[in-house]
Coordinates of C-alpha atoms in Angstrom, one line a residue:
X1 CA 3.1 20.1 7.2
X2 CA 3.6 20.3 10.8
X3 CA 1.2 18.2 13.5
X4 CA 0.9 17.0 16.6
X5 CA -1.8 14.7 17.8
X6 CA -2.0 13.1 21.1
X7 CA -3.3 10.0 23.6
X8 CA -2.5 6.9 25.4
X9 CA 0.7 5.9 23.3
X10 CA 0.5 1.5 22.7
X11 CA 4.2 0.9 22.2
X12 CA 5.0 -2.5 21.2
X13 CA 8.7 -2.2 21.5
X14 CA 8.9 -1.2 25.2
X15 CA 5.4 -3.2 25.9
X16 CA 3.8 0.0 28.0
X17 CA 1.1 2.0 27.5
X18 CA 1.7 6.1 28.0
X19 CA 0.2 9.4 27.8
X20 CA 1.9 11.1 24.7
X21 CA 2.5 13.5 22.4
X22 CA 2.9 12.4 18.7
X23 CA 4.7 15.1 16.4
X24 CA 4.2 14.4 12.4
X25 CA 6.2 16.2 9.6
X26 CA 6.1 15.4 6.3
X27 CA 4.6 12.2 6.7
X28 CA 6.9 11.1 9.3
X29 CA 6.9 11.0 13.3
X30 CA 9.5 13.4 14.7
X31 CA 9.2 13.0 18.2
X32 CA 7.0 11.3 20.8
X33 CA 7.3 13.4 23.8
X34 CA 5.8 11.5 27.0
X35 CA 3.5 14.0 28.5
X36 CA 2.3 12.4 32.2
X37 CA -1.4 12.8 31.4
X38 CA -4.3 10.1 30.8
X39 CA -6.5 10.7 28.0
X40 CA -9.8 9.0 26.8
X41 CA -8.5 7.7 23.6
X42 CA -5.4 5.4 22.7
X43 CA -3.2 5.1 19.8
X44 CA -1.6 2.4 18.6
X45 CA 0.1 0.9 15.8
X46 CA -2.2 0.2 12.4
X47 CA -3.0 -3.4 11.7
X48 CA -1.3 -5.1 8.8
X49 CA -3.2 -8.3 7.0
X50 CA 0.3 -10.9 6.4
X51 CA -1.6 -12.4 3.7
X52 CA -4.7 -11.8 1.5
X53 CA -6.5 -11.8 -2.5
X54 CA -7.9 -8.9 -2.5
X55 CA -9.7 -10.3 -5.5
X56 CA -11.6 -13.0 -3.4
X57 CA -13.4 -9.8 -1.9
X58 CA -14.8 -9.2 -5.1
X59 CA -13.6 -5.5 -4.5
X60 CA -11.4 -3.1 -6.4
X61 CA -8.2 -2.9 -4.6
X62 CA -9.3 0.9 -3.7
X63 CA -13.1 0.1 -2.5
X64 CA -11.3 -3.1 -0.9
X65 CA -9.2 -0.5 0.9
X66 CA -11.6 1.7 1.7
X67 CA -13.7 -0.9 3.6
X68 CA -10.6 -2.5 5.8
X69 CA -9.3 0.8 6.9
X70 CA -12.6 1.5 8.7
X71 CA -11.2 -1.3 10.9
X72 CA -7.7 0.3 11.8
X73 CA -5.9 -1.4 8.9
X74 CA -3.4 0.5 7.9
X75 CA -1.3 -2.4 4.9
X76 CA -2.0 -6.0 3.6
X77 CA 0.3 -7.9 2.0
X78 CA -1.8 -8.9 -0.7
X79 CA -1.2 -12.2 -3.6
X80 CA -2.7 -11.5 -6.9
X81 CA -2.2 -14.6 -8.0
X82 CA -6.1 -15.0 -8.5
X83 CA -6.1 -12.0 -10.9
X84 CA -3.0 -13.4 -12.8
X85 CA -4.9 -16.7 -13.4
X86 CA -7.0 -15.1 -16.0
X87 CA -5.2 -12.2 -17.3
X88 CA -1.3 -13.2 -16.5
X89 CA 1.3 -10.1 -15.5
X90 CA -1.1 -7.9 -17.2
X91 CA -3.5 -8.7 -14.5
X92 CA -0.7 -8.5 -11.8
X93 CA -0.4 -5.1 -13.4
X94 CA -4.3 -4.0 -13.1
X95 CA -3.9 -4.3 -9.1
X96 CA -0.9 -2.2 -9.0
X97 CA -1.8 0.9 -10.9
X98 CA -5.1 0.6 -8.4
X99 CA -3.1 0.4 -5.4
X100 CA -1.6 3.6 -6.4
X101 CA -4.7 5.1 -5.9
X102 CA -6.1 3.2 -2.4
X103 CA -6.3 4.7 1.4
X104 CA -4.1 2.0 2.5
X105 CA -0.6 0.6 2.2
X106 CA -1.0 -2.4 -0.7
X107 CA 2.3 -4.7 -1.0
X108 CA 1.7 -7.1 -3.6
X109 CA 3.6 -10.5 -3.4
X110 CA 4.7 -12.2 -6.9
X111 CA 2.7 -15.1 -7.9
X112 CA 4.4 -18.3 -8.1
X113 CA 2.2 -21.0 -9.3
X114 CA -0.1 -19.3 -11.9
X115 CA -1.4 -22.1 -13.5
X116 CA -1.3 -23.7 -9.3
X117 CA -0.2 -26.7 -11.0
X118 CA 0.4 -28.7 -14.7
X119 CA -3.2 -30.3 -14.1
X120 CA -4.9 -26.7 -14.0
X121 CA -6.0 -24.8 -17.6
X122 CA -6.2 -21.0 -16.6
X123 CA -6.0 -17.7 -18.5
X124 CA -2.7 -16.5 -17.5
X125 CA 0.4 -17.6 -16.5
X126 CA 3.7 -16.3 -14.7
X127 CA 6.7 -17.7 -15.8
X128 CA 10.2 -18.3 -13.9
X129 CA 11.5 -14.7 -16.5
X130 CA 8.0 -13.3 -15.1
X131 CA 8.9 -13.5 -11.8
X132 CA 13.0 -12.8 -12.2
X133 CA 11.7 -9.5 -14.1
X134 CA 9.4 -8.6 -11.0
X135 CA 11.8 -9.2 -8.4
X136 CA 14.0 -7.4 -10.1
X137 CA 11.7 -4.3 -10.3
X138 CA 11.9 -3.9 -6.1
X139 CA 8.4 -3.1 -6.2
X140 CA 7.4 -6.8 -4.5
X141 CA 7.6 -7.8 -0.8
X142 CA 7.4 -11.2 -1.2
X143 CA 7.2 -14.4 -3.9
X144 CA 3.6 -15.8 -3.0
X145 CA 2.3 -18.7 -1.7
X146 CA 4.4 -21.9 -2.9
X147 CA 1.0 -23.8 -4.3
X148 CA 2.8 -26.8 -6.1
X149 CA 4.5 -28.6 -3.1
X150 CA 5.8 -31.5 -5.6
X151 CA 7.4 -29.3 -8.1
X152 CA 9.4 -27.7 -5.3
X153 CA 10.3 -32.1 -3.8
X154 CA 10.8 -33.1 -7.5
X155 CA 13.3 -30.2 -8.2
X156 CA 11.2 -29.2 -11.1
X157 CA 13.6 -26.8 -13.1
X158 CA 10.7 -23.7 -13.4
X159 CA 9.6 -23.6 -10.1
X160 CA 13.4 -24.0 -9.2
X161 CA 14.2 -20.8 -10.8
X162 CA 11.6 -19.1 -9.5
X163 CA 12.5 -19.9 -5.7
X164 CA 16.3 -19.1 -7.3
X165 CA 15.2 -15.6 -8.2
X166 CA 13.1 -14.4 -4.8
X167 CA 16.4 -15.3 -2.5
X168 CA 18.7 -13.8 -5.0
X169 CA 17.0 -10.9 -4.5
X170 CA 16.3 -11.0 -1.1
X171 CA 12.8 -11.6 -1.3
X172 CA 10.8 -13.4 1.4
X173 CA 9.1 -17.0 0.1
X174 CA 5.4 -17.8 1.8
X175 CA 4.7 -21.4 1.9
X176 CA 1.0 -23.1 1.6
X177 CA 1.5 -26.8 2.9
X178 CA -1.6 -27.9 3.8
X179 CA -0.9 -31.4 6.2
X180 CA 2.7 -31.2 5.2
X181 CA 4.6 -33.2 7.7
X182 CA 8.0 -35.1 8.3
X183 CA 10.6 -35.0 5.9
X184 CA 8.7 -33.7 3.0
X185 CA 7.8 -30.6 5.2
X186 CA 11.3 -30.6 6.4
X187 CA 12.3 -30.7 2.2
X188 CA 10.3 -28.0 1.6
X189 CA 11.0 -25.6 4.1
X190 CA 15.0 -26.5 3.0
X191 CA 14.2 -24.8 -0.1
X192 CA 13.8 -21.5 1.5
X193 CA 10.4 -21.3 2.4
X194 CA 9.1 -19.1 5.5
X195 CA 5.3 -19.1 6.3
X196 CA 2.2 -20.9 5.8
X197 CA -1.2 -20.5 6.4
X198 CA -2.3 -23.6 5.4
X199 CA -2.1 -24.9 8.5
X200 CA -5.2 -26.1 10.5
X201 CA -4.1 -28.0 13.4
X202 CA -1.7 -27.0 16.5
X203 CA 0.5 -30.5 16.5
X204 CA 0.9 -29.3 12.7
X205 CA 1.5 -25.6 13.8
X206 CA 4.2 -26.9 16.3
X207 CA 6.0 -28.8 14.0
X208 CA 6.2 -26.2 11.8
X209 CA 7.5 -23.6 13.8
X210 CA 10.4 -26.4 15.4
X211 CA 11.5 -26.5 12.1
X212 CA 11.8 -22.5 11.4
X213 CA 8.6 -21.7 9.8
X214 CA 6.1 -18.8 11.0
X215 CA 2.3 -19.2 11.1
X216 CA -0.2 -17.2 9.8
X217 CA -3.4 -17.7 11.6
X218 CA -6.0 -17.0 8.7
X219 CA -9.4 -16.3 9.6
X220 CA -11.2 -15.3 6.7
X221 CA -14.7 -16.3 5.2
X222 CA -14.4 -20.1 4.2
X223 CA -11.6 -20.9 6.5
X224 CA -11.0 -20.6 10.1
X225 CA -8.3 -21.8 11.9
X226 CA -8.2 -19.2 15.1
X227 CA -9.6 -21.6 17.1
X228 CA -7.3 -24.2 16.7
X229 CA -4.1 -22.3 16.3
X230 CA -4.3 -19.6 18.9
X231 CA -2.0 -21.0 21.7
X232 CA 0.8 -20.1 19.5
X233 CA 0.1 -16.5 20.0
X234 CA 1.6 -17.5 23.9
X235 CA 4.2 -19.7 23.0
X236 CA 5.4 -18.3 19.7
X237 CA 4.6 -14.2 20.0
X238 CA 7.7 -13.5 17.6
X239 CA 6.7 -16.1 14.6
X240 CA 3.2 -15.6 14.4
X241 CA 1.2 -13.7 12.1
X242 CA -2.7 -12.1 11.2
X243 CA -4.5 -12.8 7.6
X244 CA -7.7 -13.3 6.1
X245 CA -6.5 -15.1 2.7
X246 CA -10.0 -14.7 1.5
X247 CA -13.1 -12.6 3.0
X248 CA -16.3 -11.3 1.2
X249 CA -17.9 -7.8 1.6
X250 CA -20.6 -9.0 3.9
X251 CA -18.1 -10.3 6.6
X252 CA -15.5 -7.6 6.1
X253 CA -18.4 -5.0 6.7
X254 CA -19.9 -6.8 9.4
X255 CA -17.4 -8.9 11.2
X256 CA -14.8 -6.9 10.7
X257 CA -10.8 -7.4 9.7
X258 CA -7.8 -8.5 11.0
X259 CA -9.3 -6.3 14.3
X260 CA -11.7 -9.5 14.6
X261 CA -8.7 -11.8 15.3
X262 CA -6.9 -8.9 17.9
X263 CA -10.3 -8.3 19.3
X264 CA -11.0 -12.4 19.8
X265 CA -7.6 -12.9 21.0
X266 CA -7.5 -10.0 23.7
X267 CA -11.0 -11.5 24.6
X268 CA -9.5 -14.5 25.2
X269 CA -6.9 -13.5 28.0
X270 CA -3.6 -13.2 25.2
X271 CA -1.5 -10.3 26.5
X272 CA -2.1 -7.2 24.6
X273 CA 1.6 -6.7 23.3
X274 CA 1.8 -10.3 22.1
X275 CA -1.6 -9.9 19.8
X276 CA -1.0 -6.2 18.9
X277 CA 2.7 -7.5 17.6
X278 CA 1.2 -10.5 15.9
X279 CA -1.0 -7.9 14.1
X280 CA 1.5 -5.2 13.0
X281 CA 4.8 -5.3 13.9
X282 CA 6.0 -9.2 12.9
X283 CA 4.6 -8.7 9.4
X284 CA 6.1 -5.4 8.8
X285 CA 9.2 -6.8 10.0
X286 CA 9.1 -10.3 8.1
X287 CA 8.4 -8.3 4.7
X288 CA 10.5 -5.5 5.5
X289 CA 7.2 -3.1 4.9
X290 CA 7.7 0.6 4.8
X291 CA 5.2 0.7 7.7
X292 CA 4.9 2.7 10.5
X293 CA 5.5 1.5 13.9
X294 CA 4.9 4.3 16.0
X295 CA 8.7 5.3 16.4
X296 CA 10.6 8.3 16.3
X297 CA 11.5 8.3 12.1
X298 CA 8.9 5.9 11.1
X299 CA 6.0 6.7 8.7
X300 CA 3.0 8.2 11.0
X301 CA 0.7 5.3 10.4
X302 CA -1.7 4.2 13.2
X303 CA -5.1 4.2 14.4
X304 CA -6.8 5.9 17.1
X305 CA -9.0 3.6 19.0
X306 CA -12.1 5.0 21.9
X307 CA -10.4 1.9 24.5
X308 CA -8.9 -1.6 23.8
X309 CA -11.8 -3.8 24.5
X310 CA -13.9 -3.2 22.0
X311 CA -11.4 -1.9 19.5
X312 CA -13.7 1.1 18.0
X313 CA -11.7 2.9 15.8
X314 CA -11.7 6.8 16.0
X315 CA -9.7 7.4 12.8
X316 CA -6.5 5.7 11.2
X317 CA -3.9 8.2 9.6
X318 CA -1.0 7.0 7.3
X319 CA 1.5 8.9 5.8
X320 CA 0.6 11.7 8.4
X321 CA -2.8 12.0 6.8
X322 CA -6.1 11.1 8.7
X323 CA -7.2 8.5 6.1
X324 CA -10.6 7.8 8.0
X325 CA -12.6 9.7 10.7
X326 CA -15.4 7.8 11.9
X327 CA -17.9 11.0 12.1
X328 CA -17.5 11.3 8.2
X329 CA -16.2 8.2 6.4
X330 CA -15.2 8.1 2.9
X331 CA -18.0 7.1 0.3
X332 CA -17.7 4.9 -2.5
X333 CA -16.3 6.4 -5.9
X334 CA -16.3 4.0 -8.9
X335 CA -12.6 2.8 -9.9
X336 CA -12.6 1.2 -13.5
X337 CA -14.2 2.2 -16.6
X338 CA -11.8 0.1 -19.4
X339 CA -12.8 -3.7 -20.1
X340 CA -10.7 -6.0 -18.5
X341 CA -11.8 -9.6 -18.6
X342 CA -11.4 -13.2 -20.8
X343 CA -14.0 -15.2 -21.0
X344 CA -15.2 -17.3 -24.2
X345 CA -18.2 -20.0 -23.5
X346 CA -21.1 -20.3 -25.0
X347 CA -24.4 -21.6 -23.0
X348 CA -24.4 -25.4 -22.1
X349 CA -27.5 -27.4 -22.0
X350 CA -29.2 -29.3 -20.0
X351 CA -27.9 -32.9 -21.6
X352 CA -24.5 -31.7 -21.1
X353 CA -24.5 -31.9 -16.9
X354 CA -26.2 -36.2 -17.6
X355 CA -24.1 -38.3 -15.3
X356 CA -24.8 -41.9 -14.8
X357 CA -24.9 -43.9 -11.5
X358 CA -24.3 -47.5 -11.1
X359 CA -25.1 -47.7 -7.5
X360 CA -22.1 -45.9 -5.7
X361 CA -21.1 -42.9 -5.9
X362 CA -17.5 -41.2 -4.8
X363 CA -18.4 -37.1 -3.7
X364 CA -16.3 -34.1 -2.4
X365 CA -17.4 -34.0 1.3
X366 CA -17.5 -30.5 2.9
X367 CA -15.9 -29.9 6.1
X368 CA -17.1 -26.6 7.9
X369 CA -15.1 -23.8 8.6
X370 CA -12.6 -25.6 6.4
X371 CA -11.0 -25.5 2.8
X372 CA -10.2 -29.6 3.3
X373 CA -12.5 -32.3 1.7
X374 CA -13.2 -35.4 2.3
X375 CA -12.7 -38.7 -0.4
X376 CA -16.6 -39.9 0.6
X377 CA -18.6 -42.7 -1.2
X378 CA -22.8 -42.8 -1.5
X379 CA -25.0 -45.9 -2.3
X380 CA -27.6 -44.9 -4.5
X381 CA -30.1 -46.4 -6.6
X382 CA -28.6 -47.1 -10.3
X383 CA -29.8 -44.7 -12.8
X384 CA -28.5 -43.6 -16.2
X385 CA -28.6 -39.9 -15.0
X386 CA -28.1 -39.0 -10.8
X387 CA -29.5 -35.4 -10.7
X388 CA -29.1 -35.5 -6.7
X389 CA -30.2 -37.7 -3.5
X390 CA -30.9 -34.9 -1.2
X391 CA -32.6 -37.1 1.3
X392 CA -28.4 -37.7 2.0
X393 CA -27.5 -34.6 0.9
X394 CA -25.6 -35.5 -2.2
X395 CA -25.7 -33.0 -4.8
X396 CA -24.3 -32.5 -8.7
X397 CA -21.1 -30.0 -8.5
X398 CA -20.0 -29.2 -12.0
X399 CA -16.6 -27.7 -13.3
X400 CA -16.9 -25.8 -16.8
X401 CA -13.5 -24.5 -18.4
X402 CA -14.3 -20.2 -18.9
X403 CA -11.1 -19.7 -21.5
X404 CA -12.5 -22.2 -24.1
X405 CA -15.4 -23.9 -25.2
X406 CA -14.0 -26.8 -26.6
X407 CA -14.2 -28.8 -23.2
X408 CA -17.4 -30.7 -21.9
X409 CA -18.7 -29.6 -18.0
X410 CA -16.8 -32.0 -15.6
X411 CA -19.1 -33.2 -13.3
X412 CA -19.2 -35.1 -10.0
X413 CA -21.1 -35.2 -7.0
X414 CA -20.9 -33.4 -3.2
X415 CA -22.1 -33.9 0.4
X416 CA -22.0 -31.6 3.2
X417 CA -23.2 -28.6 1.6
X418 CA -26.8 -29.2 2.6
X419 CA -28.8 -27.1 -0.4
X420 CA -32.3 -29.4 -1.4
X421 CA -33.8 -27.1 -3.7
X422 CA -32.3 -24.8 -6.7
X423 CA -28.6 -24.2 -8.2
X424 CA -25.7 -21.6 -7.8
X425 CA -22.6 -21.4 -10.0
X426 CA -19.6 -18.5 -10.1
X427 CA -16.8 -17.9 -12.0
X428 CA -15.1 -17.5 -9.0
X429 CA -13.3 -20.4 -8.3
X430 CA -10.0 -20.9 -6.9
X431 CA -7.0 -20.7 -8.4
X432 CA -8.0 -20.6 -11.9
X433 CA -11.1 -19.2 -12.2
X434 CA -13.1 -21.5 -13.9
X435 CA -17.0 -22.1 -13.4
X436 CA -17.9 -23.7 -10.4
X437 CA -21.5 -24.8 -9.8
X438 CA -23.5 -26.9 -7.7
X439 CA -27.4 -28.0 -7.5
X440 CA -30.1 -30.0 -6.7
X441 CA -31.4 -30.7 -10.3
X442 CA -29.9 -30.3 -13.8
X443 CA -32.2 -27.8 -14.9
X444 CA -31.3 -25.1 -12.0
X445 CA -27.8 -26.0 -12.8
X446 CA -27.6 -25.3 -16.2
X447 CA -29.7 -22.0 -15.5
X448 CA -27.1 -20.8 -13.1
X449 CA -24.1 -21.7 -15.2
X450 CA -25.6 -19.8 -18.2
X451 CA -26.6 -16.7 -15.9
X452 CA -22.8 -16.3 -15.5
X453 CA -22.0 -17.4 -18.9
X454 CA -24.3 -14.3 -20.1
X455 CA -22.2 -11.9 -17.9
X456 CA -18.9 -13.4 -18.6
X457 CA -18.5 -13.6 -15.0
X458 CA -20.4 -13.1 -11.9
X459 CA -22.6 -15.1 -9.1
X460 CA -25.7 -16.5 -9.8
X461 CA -28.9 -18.6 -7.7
X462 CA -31.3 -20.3 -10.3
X463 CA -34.5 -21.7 -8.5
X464 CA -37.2 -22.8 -11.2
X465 CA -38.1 -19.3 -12.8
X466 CA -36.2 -17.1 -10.2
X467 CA -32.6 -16.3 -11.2
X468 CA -30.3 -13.7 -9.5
X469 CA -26.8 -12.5 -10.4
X470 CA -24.5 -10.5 -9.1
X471 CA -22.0 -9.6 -12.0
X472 CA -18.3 -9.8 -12.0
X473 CA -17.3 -8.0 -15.1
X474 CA -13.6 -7.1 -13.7
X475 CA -11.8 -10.4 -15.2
X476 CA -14.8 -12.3 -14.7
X477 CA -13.9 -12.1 -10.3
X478 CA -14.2 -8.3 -9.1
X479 CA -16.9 -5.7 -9.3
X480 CA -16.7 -1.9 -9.5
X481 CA -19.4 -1.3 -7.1
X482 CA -19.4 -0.7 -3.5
X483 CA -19.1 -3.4 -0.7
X484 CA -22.5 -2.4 0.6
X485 CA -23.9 -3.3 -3.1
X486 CA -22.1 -6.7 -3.1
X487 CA -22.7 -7.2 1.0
X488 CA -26.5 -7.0 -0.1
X489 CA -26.5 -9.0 -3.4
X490 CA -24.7 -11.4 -1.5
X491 CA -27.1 -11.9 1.7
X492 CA -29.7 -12.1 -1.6
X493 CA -27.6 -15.1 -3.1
X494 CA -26.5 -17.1 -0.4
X495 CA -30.5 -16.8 1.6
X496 CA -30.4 -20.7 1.4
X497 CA -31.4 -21.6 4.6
X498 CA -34.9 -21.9 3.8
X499 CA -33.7 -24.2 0.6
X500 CA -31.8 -26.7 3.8
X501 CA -28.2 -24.9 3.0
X502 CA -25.8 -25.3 6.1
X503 CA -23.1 -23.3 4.7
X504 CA -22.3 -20.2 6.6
X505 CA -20.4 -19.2 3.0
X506 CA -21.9 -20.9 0.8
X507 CA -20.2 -19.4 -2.2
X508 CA -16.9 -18.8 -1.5
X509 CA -17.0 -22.6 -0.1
X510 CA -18.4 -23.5 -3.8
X511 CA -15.0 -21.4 -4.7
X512 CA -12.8 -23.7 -3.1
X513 CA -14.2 -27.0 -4.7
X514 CA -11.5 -26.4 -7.6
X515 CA -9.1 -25.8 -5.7
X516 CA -6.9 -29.2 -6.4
X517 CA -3.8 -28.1 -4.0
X518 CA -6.1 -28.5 -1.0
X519 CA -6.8 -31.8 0.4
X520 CA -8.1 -34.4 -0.4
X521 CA -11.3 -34.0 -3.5
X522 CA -11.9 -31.6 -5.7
X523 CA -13.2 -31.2 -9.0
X524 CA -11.0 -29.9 -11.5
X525 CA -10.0 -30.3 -15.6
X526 CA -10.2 -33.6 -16.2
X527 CA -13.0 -35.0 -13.5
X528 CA -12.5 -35.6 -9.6
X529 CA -8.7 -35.2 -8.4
X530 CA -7.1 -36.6 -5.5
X531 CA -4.4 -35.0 -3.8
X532 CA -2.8 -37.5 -1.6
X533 CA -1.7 -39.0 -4.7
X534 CA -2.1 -35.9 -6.6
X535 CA -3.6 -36.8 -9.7
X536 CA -6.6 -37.6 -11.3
X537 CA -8.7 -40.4 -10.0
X538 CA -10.4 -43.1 -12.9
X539 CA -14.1 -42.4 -11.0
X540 CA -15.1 -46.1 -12.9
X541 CA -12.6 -48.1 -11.0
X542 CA -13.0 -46.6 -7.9

């Protein structure tokens, strides 16, 4: 079908802004004609997240899609390695046939560290054949995130043939190389590697980019790294890229999506061509997405946008359809209706989460805004079972394996997170998906752990007799319901201010805990792990 739309024309490539006329057939712009007039609306290129799990959203990849286009996204290039954690390709397989069926433009990457490393027990895994069969498929834009730095230094012979099969066929490789530096970094990116968006200082950004890499400044709900990163959008306009990584309903509905980082940046004097290419064009080009750039032949995807202050978007079409129109948005229609899911654990009891003290006490320390702990140590009273000393903030995390129930709770102890009353545990925890949970007494932990337990998946609060869960039957990390039903479970769970909790996030920083490829403690298999010496630490003769 034959259209025409028109406004003020944003085009990147020529950096100017016009009155124009947009002609669309079949999907495809024809022509741009310039037409000499001012109008009260722009239009503008659609914005493209460079790197997200659209599984940490909790989301279906078409409600997930649904919510971000409201905010002018037109693609993501999306990682499902949290998905193929639990359920392995079949999992990888789940979030394709959705995409098929979302408003936006969903490239997947191929997961490359599913377990993230040999110390991590998860429900799925993607071999090096795995990811030579999906890069051979030419359905993938990318292999993902490179998790397991020293696999790639030691010349481990998997993850050897797994970077082997991504440049054989032409496949981009995205790095995550949190502090890397010096001639380990240098290493790494030698063995093909591109991006990271690990990266949370500017001196680490810098060095980065002298040796070749782009950066992805993420800005997502646990980790935020604008505000030290964005001087690159300045120095380094063509290597510089948008993501979110990981964002919940609430922030995605309220704070917005990768139009909070072009609306920030524009705010904060960056020329407009610079941000707007950081947040389409360089990620289009850097994956080679079939994503519209508002040229003569591309795909018509773009948004249409009241000014370019506030960045109110009018509608976004893609594929020459009008995907979204503010004066009648799109409401929620339920996705999935088969099982999908793997979770065997029975309730744990209260004896089970008993951890003596002899008088100090080595704790994951929280950093906010950040996914980076700190190795801290407590001096406590001895006892023959620390529940919590929240008169220094030092509360009882626990890590409980999901895919068996031969394994006792790890448990270990936190500061930072501020919570003095009551418990909350997930099954959301990064990358493989175990039970994460943290309290202020055993009793409220063992509640929470076993409210998720009982779902076989989900968020849950445990506070003497009050419990609350949000359920997570979709692989034990995603609801089929809306993002306004999670958004308003999850202002529910995470009301802990009045219980002392300084988190802005507080579960999807609880998420993170696991996460052992993420300086510098966590709590993982086989007790606390260190990853400056990445390994396991003997907690009795430290």
């Amino acid at each position: 079908m034959r259209q025409s739309i028109s406004g003020n024309i944003l085009d990147i490539h020529a950096r100017r802004i016009y009155g124009g006329t947009i002609t669309i057939d079949n999907g495809r712009i024809t022509a741009i004609e310039e037409t000499g007039r001012i109008y009260e609306h722009y239009i503008a290129p659609g914005f493209v997240d460079a790197h997200v799990h659209i599984e940490s959203s909790m989301l279906t990849p078409e409600e997930f899609a649904r919510t971000v286009l409201a905010h002018g996204t037109v693609a993501v290039v999306s990682d499902p390695h949290e998905i193929a954690n639990v359920m392995g390709p079949a999992g990888v397989e789940f979030m394709a046939r959705h995409a098929e069926r979302a408003a936006i433009k969903i490239h997947y990457t191929i997961p490359s560290c599913v377990p993230a490393t040999a110390f991590d027990r998860s429900g799925g895994r993607i071999s090096a054949d795995d990811v030579e069969r999906m890069a051979a498929s030419g359905r993938f834009a990318g292999l993902s995130e490179v998790m397991d730095m020293p696999a790639v230094l030691g010349g481990d012979p998997e993850m050897a043939r797994k970077l082997d099969a991504a440049r054989r066929h032409g496949l981009p490789i995205d790095g995550h190389a949190p502090a890397a530096t010096g001639d380990s970094l240098r290493q790494y990116i030698a063995a093909g590697i591109t991006t990271d968006h690990e990266t949370v200082a500017l001196a680490e950004a810098n060095e980065k980019l002298a040796l070749g890499m782009k950066i992805l400044i993420r800005e997502g709900s646990a980790a935020r790294n604008y505000a030290a990163l964005h001087p690159v959008i300045a120095t380094h306009p063509d290597r510089v890229m948008f993501c979110t990584d990981d964002s919940h309903p609430h922030d995605l509905l309220e704070a917005g999506h990768i139009d909070k980082l072009v609306h920030r940046a524009l705010t904060d004097g960056y020329d407009l061509f610079d941000v707007w290419r950081a947040a389409s064009l360089n990620p289009v080009v850097h994956y080679g997405l079939p994503v519209g750039l508002l040229r003569t032949g591309d795909p018509a995807d773009f948004c249409v946008l009241n000014n370019l202050t506030d960045l109110h978007i009018r509608e976004v079409w893609i594929d020459g359809e009008r995907r979204y129109d503010a004066s009648s948005p799109q409401p929620f229609r339920p996705a999935v209706t088969e099982p999908f899911n793997r979770f065997d654990r029975r309730p744990i009891t209260v004896e089970a989460l008993r951890k003596p003290c002899n008088g100090t006490v080595r704790c994951i320390g929280i950093l906010p805004d950040e996914l980076i702990t700190e190795d801290c140590t407590r001096t406590v009273a001895p006892t023959d079972n620390l529940e919590s000393d929240t008169a220094q903030d030092l509360l009882k995390i626990a890590y409980l394996n999901r895919y068996t129930d031969t394994t006792p709770p790890q448990v270990a102890y936190l500061t930072g997170f501020g919570l003095r009353q009551g418990a909350l545990a997930a099954s959301v925890s990064h990358d493989s998906h175990n039970i994460i949970a943290v309290g202020s007494n055993d009793r409220d932990l063992a509640q929470a752990i076993n409210a998720v337990i009982a779902h076989r998946g989900g968020l849950a609060f445990a506070d003497g007799d009050l419990v609350r869960v949000q359920p997570l039957p979709i692989a034990g990390i995603m609801a089929d319901c809306s993002a306004e039903e999670i958004a308003t479970t999850w202002k529910q769970l995470s009301a802990l201010r009045e219980r002392g909790c300084r988190i802005s996030s507080p579960f999807m920083t609880l998420s993170f805990m696991a996460l052992i490829v993420i300086p510098e403690l966590k709590l993982g298999e086989r007790g606390l792990f260190q990853f400056s010496r990445f390994g396991f630490i003997d907690e009795s003769a430290s």
